[in-house]
CSV table of C-alpha atoms in Angstrom, one decimal:
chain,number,residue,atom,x,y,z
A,1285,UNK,CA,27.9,10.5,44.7
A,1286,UNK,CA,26.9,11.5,40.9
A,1287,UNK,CA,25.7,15.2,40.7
A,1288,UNK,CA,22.2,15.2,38.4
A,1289,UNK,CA,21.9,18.1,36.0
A,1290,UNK,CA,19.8,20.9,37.3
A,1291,UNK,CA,18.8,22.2,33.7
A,1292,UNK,CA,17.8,20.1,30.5
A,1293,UNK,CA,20.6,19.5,28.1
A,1294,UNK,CA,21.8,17.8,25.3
A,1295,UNK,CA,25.2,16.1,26.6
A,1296,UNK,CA,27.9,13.5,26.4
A,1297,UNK,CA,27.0,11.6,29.4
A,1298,UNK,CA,30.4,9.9,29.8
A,1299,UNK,CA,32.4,13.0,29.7
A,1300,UNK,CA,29.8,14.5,32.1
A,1301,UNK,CA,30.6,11.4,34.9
A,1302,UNK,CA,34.4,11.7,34.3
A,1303,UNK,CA,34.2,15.1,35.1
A,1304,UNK,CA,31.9,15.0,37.7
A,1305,UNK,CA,34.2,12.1,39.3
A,1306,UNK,CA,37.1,14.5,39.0
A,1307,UNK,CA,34.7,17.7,41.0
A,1308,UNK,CA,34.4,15.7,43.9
A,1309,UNK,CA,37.6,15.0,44.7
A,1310,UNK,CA,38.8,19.1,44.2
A,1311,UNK,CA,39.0,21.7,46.4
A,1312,UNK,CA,36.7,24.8,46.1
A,1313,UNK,CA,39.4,26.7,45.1
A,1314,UNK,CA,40.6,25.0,42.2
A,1315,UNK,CA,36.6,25.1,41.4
A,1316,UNK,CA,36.1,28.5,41.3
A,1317,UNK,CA,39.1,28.8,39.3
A,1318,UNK,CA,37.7,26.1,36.7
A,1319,UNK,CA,34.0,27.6,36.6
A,1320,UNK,CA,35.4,30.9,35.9
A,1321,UNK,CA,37.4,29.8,33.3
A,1322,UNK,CA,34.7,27.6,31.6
A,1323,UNK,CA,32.4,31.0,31.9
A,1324,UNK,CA,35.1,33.0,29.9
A,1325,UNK,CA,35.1,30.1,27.5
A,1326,UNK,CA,31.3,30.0,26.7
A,1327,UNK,CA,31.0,34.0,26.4
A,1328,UNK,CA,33.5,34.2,24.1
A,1329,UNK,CA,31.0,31.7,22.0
A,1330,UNK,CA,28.0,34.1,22.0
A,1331,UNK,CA,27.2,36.8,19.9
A,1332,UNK,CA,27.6,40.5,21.0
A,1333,UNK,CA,24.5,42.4,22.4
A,1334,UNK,CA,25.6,45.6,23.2
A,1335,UNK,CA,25.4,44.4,26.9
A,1336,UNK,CA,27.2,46.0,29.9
A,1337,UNK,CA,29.8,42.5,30.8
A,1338,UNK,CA,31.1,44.6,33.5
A,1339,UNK,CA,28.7,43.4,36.2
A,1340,UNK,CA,30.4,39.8,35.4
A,1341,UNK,CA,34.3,41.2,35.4
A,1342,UNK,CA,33.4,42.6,38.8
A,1343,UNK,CA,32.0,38.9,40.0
A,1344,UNK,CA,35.1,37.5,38.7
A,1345,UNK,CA,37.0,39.7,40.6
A,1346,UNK,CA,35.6,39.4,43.5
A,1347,UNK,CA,35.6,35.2,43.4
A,1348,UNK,CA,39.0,35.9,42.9
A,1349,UNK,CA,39.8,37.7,45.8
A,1350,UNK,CA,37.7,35.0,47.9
A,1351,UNK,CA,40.3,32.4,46.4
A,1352,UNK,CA,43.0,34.2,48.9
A,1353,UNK,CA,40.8,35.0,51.2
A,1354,UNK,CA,40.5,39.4,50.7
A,1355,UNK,CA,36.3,38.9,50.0
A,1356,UNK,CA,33.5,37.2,52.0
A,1357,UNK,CA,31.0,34.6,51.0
A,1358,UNK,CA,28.9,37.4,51.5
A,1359,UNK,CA,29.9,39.1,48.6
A,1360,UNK,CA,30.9,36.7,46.2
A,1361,UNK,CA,26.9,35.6,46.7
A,1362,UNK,CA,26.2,39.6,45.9
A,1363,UNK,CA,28.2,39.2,43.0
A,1364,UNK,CA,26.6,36.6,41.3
A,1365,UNK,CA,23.2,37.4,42.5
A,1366,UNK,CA,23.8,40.7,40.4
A,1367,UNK,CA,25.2,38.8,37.4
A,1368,UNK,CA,21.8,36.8,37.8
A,1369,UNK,CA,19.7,39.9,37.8
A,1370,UNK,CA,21.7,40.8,34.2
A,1371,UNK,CA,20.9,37.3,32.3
A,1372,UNK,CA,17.2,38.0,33.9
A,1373,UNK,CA,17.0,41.4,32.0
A,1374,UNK,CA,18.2,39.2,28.7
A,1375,UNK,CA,15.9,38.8,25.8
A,1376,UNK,CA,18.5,36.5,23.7
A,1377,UNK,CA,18.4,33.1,25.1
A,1378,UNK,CA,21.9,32.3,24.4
A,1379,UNK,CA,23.6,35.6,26.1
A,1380,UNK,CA,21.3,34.9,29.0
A,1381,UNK,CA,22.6,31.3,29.6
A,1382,UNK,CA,26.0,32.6,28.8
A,1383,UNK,CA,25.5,34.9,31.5
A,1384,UNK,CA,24.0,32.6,34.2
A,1385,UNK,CA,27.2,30.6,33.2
A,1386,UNK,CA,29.2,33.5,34.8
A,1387,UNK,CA,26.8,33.8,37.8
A,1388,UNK,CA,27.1,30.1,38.7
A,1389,UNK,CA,30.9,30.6,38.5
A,1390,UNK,CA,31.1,33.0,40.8
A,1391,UNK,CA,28.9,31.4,43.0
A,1392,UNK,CA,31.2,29.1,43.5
A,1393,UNK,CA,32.9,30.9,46.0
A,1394,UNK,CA,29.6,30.7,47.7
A,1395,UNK,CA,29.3,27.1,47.3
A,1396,UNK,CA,31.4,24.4,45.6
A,1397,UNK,CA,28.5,22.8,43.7
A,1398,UNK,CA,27.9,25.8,41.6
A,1399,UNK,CA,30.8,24.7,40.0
A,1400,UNK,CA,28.9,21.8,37.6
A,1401,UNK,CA,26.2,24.1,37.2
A,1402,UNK,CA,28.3,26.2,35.9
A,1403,UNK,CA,29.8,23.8,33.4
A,1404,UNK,CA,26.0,22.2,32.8
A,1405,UNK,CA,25.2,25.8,32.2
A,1406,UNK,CA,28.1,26.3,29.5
A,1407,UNK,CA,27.0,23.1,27.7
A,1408,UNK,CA,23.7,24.4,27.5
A,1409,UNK,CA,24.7,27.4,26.4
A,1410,UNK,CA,26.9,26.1,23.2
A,1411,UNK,CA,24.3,24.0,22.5
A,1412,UNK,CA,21.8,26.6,21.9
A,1413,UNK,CA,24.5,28.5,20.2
A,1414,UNK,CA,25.1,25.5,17.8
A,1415,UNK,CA,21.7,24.1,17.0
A,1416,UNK,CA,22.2,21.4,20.0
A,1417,UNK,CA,26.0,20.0,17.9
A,1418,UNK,CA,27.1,17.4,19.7
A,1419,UNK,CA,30.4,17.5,18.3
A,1420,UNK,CA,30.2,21.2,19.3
A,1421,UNK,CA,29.3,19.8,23.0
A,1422,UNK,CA,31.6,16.7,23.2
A,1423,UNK,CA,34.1,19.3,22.3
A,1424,UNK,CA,33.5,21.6,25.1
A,1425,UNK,CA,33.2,19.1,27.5
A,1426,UNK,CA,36.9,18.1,26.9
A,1427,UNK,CA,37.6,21.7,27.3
A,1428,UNK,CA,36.7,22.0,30.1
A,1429,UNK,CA,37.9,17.8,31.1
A,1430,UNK,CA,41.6,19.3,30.5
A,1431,UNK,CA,41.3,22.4,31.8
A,1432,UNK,CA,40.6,21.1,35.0
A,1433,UNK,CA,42.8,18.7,35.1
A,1434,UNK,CA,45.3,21.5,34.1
A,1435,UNK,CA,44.2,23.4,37.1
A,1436,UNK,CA,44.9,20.6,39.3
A,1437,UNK,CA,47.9,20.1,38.2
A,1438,UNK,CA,49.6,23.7,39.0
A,1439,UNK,CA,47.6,23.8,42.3
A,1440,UNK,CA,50.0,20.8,43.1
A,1441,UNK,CA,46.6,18.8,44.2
A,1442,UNK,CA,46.7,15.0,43.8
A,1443,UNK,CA,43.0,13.8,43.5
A,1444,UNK,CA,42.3,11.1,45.9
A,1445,UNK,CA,42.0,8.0,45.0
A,1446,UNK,CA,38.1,6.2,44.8
């Protein structure tokens, strides 16, 4: 079944749904390794605030170690709940959805459907960053199309047929 957008954005609806179709078939695994790569993607997009990004490298690295198995669900929720607590303490509305980008990613260690939050959250955030572009947003959403479809690949995962 279709995930719904959680946040209001300006999107490509048809890139949304193929990605979307593509989610449900994945593993949380390959998720989490997606969401945190979309999350690098958008922050690299936003200007620099003088903000402490640690709090978000130490998210990552715990989601990471939960993708082997060497961190609970308990603490990858920590992780991001922290991250959260940094975009809250955000005056620049673009850092503070690039941030929530990086707390939904590490959420998904948590739970798999932070995953197109996180990517909702990205496309939110380069629209905001580009005046609402939707050549800027088509383009990111192909981003992060391939780059899950990349993942999938070296994870050796066949999606399963509809």
């Amino acid at each position: 079944m279709p995930t719904i957008s959680k946040i209001k954005i300006v999107d490509d609806s048809d890139l949304r749904a193929e990605i979307d179709n593509i989610y449900e078939k994945t593993d949380q695994v390959s998720l989490s390794k997606w969401a945190i790569k979309c999350a690098k993607n958008v922050l690299t997009c936003v200007p620099d605030e003088n903000i402490d990004l640690s709090i978000i490298e130490i998210g990552f690295e715990i989601n990471k170690r939960w993708q082997v198995g060497k961190a609970s669900v308990h603490e990858v929720r920590q992780a991001g709940f922290r991250i959260h607590e940094l975009a809250r303490a955000c005056n620049a509305e673009v850092m503070k959805n690039a941030i929530r980008t990086a707390g939904q990613a590490v959420g998904v260690g948590h739970m798999r459907e932070h995953a197109m939050v996180c990517a909702d959250y990205a496309i939110k955030t380069i629209g905001l960053a580009f005046d609402k572009d939707l050549n800027r947003i088509k383009a990111e959403r192909i981003w992060q199309l391939e780059t899950l479809k990349k993942i999938i690949a070296m994870e050796g995962e066949e999606p399963q047929a509809e």
